[in-house]
PDB file of C-alpha atoms and ligand atoms in Angstrom:
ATOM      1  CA  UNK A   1     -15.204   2.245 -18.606  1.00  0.00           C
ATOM      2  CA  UNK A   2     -16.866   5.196 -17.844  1.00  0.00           C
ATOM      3  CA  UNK A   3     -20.235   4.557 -19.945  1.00  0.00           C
ATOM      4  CA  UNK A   4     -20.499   1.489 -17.744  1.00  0.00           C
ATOM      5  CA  UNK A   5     -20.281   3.383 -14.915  1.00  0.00           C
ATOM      6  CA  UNK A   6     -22.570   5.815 -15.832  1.00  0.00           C
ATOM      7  CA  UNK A   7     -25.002   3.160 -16.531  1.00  0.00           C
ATOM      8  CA  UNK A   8     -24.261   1.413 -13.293  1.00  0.00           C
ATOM      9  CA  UNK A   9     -24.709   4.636 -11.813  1.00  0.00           C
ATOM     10  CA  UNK A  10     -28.494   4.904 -13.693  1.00  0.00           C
ATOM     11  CA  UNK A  11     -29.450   2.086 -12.668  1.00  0.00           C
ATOM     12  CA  UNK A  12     -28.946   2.976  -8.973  1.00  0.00           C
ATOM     13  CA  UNK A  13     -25.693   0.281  -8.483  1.00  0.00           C
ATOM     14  CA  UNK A  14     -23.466   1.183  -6.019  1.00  0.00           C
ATOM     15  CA  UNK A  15     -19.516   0.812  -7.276  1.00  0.00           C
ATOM     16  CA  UNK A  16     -16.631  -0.215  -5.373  1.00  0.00           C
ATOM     17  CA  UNK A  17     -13.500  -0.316  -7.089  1.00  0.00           C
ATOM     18  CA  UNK A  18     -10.119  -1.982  -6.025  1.00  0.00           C
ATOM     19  CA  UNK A  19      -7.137  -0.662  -7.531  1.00  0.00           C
ATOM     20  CA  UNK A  20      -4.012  -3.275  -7.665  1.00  0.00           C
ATOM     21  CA  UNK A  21      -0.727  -3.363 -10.208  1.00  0.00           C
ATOM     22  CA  UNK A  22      -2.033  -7.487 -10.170  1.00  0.00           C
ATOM     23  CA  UNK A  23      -0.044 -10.334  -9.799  1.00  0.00           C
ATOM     24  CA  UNK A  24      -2.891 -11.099  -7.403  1.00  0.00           C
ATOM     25  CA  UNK A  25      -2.713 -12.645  -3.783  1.00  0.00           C
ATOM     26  CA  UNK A  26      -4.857 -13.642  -0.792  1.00  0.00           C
ATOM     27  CA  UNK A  27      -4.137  -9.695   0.162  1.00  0.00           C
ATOM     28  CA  UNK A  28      -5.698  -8.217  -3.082  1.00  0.00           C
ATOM     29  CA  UNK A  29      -8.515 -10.666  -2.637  1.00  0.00           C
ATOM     30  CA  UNK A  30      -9.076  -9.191   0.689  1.00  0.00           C
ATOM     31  CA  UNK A  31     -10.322  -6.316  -0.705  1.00  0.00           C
ATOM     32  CA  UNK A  32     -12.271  -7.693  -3.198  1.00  0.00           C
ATOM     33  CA  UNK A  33     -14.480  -9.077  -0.169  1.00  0.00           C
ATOM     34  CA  UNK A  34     -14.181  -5.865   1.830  1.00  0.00           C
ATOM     35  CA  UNK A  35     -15.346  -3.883  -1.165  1.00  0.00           C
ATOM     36  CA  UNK A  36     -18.315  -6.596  -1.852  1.00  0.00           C
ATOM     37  CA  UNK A  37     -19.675  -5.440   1.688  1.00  0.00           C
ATOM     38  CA  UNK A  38     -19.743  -1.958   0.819  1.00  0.00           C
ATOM     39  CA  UNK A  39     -21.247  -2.061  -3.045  1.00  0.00           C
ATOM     40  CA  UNK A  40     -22.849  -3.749  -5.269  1.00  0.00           C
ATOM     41  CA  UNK A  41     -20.597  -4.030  -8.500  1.00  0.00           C
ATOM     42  CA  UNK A  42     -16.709  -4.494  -7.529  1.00  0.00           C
ATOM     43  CA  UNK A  43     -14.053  -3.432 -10.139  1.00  0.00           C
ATOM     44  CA  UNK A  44     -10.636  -4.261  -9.727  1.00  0.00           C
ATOM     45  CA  UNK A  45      -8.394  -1.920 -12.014  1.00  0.00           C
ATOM     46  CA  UNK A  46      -4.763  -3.914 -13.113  1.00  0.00           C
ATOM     47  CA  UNK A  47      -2.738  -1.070 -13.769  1.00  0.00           C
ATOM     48  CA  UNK A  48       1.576  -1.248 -13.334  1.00  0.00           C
ATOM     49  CA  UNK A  49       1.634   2.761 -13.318  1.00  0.00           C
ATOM     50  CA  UNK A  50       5.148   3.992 -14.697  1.00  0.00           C
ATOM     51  CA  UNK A  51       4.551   7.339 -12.910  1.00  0.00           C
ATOM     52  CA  UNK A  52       5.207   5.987  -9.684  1.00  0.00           C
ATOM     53  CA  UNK A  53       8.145   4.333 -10.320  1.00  0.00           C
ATOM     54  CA  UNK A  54      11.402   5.829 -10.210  1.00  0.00           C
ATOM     55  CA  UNK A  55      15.203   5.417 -12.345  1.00  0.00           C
ATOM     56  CA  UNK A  56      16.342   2.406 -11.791  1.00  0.00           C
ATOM     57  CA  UNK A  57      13.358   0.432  -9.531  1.00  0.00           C
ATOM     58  CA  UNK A  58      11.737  -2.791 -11.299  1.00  0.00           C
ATOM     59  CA  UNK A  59       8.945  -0.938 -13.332  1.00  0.00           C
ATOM     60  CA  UNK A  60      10.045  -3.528 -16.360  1.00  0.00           C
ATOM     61  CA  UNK A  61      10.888  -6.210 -13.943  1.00  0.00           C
ATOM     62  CA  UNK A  62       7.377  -5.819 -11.717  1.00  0.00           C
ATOM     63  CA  UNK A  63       5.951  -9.459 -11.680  1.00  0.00           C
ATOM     64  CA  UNK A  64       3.013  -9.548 -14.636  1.00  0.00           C
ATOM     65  CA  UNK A  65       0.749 -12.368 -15.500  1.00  0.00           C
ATOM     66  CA  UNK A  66      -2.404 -11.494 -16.530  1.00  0.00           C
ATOM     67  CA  UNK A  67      -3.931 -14.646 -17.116  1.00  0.00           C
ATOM     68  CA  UNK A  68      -3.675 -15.665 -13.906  1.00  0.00           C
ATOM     69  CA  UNK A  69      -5.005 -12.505 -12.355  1.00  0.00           C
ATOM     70  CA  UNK A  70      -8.527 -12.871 -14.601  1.00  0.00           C
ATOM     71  CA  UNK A  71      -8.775 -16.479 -13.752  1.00  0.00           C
ATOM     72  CA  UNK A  72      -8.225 -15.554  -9.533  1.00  0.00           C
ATOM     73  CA  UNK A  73     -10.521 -12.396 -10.055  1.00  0.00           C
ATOM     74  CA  UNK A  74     -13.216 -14.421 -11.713  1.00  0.00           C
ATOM     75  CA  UNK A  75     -12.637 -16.670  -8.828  1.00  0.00           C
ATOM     76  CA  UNK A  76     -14.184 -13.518  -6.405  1.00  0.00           C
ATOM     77  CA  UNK A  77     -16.573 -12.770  -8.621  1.00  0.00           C
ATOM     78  CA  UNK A  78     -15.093  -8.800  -9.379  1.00  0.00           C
ATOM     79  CA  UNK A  79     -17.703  -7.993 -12.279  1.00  0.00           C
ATOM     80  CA  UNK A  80     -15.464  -6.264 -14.026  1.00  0.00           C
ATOM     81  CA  UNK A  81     -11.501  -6.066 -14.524  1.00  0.00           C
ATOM     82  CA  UNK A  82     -10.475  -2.408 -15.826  1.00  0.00           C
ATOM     83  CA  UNK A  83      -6.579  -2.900 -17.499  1.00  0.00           C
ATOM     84  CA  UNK A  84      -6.132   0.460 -19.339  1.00  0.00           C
ATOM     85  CA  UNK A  85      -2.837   0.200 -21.454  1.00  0.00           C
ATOM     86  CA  UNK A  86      -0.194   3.063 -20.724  1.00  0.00           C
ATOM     87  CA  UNK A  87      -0.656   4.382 -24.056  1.00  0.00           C
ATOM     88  CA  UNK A  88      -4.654   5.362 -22.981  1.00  0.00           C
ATOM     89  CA  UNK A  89      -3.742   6.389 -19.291  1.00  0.00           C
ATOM     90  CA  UNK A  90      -0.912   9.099 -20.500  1.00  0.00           C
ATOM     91  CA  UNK A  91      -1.691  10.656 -23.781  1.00  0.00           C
ATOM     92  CA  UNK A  92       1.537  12.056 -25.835  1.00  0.00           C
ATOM     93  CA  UNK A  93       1.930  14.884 -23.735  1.00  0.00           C
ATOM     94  CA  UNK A  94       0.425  14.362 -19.774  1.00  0.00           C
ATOM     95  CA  UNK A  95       0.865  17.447 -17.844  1.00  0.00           C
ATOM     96  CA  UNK A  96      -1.258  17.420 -14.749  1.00  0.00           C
ATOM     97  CA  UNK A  97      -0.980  15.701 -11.529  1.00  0.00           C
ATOM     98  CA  UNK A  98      -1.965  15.289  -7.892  1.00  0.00           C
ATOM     99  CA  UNK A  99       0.552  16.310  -4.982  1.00  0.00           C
ATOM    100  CA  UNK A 100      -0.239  15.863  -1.344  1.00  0.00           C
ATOM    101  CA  UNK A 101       2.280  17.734   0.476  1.00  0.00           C
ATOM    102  CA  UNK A 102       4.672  17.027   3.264  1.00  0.00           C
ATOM    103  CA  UNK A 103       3.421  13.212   4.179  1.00  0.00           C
ATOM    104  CA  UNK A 104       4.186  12.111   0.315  1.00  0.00           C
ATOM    105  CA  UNK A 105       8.104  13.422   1.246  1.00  0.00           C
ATOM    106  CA  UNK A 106       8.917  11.418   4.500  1.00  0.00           C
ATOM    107  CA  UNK A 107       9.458   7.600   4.566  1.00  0.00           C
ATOM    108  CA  UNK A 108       8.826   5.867   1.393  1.00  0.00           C
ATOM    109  CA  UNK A 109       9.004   9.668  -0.106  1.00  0.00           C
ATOM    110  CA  UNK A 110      12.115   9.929   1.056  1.00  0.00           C
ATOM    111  CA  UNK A 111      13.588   6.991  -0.555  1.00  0.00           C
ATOM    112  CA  UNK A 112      11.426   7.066  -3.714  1.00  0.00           C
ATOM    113  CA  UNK A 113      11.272  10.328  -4.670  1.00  0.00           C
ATOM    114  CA  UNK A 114       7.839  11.386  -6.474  1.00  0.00           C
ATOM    115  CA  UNK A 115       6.616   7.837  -6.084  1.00  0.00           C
ATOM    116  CA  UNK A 116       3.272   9.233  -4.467  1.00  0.00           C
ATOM    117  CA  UNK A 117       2.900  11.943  -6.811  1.00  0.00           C
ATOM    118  CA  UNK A 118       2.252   9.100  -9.446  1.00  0.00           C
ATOM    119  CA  UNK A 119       0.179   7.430  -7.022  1.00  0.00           C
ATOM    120  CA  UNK A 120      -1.790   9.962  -6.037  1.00  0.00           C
ATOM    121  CA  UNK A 121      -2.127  10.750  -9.349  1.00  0.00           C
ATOM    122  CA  UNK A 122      -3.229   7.315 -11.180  1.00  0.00           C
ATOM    123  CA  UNK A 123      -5.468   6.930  -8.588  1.00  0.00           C
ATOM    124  CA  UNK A 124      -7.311  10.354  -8.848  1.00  0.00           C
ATOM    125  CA  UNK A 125      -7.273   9.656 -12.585  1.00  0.00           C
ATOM    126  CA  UNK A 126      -9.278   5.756 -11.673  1.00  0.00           C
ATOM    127  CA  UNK A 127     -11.275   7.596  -9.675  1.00  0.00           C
ATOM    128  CA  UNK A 128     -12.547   9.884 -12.773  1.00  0.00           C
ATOM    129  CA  UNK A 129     -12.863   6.935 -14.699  1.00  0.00           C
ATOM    130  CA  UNK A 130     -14.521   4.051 -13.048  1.00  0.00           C
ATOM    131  CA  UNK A 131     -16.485   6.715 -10.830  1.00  0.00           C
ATOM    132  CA  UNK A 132     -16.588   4.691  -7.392  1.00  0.00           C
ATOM    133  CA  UNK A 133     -18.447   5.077  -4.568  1.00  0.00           C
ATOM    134  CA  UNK A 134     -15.941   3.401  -2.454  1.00  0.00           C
ATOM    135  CA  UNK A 135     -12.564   2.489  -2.831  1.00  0.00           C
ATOM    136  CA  UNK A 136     -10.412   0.022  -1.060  1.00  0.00           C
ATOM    137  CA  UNK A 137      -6.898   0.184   0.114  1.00  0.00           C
ATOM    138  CA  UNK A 138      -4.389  -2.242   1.892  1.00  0.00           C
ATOM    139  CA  UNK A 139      -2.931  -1.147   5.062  1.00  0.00           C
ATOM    140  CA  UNK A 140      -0.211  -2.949   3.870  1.00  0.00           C
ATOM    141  CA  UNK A 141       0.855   0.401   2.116  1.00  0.00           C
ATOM    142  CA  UNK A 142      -0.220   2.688   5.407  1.00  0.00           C
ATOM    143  CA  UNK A 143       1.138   5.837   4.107  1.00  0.00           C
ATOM    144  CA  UNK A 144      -0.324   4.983   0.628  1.00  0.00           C
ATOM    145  CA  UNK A 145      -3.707   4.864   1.950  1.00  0.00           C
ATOM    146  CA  UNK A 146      -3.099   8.016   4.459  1.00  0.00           C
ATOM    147  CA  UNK A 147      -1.980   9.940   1.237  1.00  0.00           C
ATOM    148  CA  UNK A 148      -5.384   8.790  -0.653  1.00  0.00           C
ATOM    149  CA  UNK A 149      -7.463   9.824   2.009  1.00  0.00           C
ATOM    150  CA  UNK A 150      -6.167  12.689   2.515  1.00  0.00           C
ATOM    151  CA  UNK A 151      -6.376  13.424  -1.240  1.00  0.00           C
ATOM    152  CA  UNK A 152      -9.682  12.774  -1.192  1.00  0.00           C
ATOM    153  CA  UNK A 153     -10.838  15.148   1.814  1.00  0.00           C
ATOM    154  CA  UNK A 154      -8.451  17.758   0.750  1.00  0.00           C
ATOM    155  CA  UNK A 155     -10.305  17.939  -3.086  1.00  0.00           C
ATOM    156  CA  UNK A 156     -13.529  16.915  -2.231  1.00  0.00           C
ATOM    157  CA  UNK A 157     -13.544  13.563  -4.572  1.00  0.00           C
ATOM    158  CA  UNK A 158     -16.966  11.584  -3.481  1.00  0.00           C
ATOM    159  CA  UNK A 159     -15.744   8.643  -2.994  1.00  0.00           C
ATOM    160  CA  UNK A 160     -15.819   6.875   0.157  1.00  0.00           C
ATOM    161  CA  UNK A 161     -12.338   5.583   1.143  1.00  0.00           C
ATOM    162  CA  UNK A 162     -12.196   2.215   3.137  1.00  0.00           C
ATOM    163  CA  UNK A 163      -8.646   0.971   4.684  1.00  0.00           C
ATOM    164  CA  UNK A 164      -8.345  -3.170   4.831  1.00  0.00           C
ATOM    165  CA  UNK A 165      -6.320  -4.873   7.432  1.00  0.00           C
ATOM    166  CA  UNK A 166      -2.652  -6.638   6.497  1.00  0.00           C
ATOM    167  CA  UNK A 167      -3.046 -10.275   4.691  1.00  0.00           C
ATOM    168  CA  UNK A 168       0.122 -11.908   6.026  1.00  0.00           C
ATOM    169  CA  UNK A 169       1.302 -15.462   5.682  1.00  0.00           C
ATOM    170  CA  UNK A 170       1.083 -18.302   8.149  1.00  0.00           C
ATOM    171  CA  UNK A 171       4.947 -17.363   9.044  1.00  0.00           C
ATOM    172  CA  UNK A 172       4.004 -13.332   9.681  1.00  0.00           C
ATOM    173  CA  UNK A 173       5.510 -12.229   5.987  1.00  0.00           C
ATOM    174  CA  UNK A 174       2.782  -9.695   4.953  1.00  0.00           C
ATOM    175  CA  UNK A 175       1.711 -10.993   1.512  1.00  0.00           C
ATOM    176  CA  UNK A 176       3.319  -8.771  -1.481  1.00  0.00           C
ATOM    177  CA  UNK A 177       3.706  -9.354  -5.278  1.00  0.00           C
ATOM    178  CA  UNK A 178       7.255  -9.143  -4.552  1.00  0.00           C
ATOM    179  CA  UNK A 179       7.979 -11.802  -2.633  1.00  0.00           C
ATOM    180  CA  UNK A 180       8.204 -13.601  -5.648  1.00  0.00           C
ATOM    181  CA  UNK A 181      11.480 -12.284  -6.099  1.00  0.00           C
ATOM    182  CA  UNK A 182      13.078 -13.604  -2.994  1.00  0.00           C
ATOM    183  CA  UNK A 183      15.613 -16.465  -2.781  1.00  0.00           C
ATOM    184  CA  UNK A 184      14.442 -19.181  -0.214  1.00  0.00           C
ATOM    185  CA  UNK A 185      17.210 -17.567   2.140  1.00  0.00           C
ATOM    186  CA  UNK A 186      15.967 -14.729   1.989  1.00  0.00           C
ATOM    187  CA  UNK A 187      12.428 -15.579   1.903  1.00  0.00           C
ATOM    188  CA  UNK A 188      13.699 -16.924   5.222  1.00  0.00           C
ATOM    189  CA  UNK A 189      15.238 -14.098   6.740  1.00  0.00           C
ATOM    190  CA  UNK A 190      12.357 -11.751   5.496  1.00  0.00           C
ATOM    191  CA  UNK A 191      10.045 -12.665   8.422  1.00  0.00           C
ATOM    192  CA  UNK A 192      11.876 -10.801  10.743  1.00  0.00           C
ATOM    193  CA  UNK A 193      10.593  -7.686   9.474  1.00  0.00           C
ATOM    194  CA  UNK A 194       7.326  -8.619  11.701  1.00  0.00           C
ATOM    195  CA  UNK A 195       9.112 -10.386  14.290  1.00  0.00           C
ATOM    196  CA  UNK A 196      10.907  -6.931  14.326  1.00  0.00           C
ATOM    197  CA  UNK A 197       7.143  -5.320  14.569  1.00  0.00           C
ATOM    198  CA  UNK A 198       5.994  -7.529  16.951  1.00  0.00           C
ATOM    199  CA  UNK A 199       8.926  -6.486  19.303  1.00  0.00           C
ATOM    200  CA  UNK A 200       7.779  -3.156  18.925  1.00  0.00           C
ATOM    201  CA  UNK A 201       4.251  -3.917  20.074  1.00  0.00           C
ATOM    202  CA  UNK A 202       5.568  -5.834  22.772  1.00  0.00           C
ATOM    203  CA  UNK A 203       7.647  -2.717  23.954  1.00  0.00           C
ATOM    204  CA  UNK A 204       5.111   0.022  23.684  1.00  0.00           C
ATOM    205  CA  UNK A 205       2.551  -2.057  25.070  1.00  0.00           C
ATOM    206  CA  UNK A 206       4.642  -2.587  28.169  1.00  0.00           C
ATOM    207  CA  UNK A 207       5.105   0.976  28.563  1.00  0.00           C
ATOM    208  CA  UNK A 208       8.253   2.064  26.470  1.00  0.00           C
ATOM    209  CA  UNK A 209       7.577   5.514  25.726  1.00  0.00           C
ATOM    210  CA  UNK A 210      11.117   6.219  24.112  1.00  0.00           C
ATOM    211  CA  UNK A 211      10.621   5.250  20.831  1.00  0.00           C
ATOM    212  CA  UNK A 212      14.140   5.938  20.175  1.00  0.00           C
ATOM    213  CA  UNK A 213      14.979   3.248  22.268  1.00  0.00           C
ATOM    214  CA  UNK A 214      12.196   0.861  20.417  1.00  0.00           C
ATOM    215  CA  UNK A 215      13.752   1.710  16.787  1.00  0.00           C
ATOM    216  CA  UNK A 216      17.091   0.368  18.254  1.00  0.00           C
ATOM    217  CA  UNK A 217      15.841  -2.694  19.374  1.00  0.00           C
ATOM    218  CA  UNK A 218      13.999  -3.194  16.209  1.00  0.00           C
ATOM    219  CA  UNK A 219      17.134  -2.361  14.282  1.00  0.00           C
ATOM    220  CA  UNK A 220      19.644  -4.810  16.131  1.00  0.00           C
ATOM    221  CA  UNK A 221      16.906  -7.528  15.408  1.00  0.00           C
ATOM    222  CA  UNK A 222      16.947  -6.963  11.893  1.00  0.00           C
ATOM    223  CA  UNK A 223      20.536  -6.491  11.335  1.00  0.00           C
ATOM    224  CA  UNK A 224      21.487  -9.634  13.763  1.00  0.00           C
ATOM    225  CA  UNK A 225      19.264 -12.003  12.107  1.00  0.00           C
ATOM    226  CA  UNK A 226      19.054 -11.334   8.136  1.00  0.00           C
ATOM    227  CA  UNK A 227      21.611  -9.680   5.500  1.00  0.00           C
ATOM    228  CA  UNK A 228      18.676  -6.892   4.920  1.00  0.00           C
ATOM    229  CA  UNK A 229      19.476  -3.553   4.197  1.00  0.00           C
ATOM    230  CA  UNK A 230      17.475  -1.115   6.099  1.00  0.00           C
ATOM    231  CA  UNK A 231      16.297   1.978   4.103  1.00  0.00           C
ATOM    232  CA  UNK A 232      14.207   2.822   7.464  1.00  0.00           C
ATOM    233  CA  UNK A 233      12.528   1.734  10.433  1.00  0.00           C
ATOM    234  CA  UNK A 234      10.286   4.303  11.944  1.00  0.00           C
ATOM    235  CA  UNK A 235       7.494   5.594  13.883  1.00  0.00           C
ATOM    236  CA  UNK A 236       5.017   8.231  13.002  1.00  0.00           C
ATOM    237  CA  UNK A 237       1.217   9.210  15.336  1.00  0.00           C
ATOM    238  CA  UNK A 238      -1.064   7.467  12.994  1.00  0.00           C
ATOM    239  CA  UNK A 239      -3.418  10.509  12.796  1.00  0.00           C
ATOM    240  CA  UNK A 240      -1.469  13.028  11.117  1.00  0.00           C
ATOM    241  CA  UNK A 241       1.680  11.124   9.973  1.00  0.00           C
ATOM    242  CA  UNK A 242       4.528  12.991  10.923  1.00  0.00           C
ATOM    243  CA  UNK A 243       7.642  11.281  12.691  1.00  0.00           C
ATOM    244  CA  UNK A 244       7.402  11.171  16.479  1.00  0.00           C
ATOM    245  CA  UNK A 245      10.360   9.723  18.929  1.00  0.00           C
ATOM    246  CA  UNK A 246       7.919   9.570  22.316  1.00  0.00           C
ATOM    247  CA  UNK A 247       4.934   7.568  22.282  1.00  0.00           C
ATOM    248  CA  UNK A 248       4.088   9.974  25.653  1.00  0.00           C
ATOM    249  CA  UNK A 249       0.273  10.810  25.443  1.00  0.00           C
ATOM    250  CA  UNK A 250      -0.545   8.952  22.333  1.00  0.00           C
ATOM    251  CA  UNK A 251      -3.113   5.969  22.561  1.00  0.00           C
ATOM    252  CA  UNK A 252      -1.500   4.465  19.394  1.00  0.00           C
ATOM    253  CA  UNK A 253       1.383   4.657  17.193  1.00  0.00           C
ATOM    254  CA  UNK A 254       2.568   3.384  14.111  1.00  0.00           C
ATOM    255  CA  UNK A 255       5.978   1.418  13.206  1.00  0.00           C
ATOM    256  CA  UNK A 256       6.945   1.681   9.581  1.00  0.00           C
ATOM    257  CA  UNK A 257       9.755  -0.431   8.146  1.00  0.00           C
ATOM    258  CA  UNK A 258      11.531  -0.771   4.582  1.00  0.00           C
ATOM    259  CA  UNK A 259      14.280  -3.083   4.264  1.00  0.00           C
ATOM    260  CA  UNK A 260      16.336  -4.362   0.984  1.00  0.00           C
ATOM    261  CA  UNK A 261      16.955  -8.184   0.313  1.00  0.00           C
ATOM    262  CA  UNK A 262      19.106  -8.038  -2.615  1.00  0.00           C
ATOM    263  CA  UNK A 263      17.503  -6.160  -5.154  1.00  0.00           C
ATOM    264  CA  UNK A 264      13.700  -6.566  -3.355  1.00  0.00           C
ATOM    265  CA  UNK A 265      12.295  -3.868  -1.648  1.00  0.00           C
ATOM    266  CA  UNK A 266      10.001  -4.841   1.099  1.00  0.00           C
ATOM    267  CA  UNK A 267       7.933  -2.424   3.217  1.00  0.00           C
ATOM    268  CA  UNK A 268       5.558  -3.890   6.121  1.00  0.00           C
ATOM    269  CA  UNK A 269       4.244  -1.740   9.348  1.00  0.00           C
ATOM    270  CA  UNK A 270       1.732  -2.381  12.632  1.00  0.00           C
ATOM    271  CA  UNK A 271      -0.497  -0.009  14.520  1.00  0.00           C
ATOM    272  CA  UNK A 272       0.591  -0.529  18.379  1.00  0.00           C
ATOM    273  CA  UNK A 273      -1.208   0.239  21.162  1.00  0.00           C
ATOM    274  CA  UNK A 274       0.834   2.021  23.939  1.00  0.00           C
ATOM    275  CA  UNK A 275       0.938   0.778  27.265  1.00  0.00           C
ATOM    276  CA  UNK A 276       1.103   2.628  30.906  1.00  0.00           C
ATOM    277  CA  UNK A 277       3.914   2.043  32.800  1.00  0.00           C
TER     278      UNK A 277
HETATM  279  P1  LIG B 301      -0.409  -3.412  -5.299  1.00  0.00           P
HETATM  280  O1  LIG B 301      -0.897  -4.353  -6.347  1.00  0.00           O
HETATM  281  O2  LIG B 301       0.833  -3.864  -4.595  1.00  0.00           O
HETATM  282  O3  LIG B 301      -0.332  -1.980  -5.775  1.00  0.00           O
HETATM  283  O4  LIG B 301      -1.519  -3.414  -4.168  1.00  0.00           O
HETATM  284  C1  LIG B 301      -2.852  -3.099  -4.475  1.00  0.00           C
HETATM  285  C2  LIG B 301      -3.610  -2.914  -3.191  1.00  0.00           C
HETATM  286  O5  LIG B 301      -3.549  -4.118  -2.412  1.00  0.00           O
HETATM  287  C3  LIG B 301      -3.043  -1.796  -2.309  1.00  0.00           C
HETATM  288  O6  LIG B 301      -4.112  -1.067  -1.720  1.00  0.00           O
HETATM  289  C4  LIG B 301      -2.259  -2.561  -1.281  1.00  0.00           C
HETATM  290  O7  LIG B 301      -2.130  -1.884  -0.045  1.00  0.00           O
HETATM  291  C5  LIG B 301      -3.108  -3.808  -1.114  1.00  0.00           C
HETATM  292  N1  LIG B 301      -2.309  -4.905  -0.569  1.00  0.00           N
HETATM  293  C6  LIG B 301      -1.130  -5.372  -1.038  1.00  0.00           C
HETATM  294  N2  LIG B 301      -0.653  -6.357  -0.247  1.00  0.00           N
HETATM  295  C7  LIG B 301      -1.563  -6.516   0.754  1.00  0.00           C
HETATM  296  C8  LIG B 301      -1.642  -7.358   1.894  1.00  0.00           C
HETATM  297  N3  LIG B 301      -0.689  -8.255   2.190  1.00  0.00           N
HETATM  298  N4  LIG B 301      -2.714  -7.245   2.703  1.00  0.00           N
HETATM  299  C9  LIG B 301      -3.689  -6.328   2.423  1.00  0.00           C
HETATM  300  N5  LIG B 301      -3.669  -5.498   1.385  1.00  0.00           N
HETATM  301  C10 LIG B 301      -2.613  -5.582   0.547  1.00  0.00           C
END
């Protein structure tokens, strides 16, 4: 992989890479286009990285099929499909990795502990292989992509970072390899995660500064209508990160959600604009 991007490189091509565990849908495809507008070569890495999954979540379980995925990404046109075994990504004895502080603890941190150290790590290693000159993200996983970028500023990789919006089905459901797990019920009951986000905007757009207040009603939503198990629902300023209860003097914020059907993990989130009273 990286002879053929050295000799993309050489021959002045400009690489964009997207980075995916597969199992593709309309929202990996998404960035296959984005990443087509800002290079000339796209390559989409398959990679289920064990790093970044913790005791006990579905590492063995994570939907794999990756016949499928060539046959969709040939589809696109990605020139090239980089699926590194585990054996050639971690060597016998792999000691070094990436940490972004503080941001990689909160949230999703909190509730999968040292997920985004194997993120940010597998994804500093792609970088160092397939040598990009952009890479695209889903702002399906916000704090994924805020942890990347902020990788990549922090240690100077030179790779340009682009951020694609939320591919969601025709019912609101933002599209996720995982919603292959869910029973019909609870396929059902999963849209009110953005029902619950579209309260939210409604809310903050009309002027609700307590966010306290918002997480409630976001809360009593969720619980009322669905058996989900809430791991969190919360708000954070979208420029830095960190956890904020007052939308007071902030142009935007950002609503973050996990909740549990069963044994499926689903995260989803919005960028609202805030309203004046
Ligand atoms: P994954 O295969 O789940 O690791 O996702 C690979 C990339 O696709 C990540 O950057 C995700 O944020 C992005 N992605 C996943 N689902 C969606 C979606 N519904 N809309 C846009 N991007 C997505």
């Amino acid at each position: 992989m990286q002879g053929i991007a050295d000799e993309l490189r050489s021959k002045g091509k400009r690489i964009g890479l997207v980075p995916t565990m597969g199992y593709l849908h309309q929202g990996h495809l998404s960035l296959v286009d984005e990443a087509k507008r800002h290079s000339d070569v796209v390559i989409m890495s398959i990679y289920v990285n064990p790093t970044q999954f913790g005791r006990g979540e579905d590492f063995d379980k994570y939907p794999r099929d990756l016949a499928r995925d060539e046959e969709m990404a040939s589809q696109k046109s990605v020139n090239y499909l980089f699926v590194p075994s585990d054996k050639e990504m971690y060597r016998d004895e792999h000691l070094a990795y990436v940490e972004v502080e503080k941001v990689s603890s909160l949230l999703e941190g909190e509730f999968r502990p040292g997920h985004f150290k194997g993120v940010a790590s597998v994804v500093a290693k792609l970088f160092n292989i397939v040598k990009p000159h952009a890479a695209v993200f889903g702002q399906k996983d916000a704090q994924q992509a805020f942890i990347i970028k902020k990788m990549v500023e922090d240690l100077n990789f030179d790779v340009q970072i682009i951020v694609a919006p939320i591919v969601r089905e025709p019912d609101g459901l933002a599209m996720s390899s995982r919603n292959v797990y869910l029973s019909p019920s609870q396929r059902e009951q999963a849209t009110v995660l953005y029902k619950s986000l579209r309260l939210a905007e409604k809310l903050v757009a009309g002027g609700e500064k307590d966010l306290v207040r918002s997480r409630a009603e976001m809360v009593k939503m969720i619980t009322d209508s669905s058996d989900g198990k809430i791991d969190y629902v919360s708000f954070v300023d979208p420029k830095n990160f960190t956890k904020i209860e007052s939308a007071k003097d902030l142009d935007e914020v950002q609503s973050l959600l996990a909740v549990r059907f069963g044994k499926t993990r689903l995260i989803d989130n919005m960028l609202l604009k805030t309203g004046k009273r």
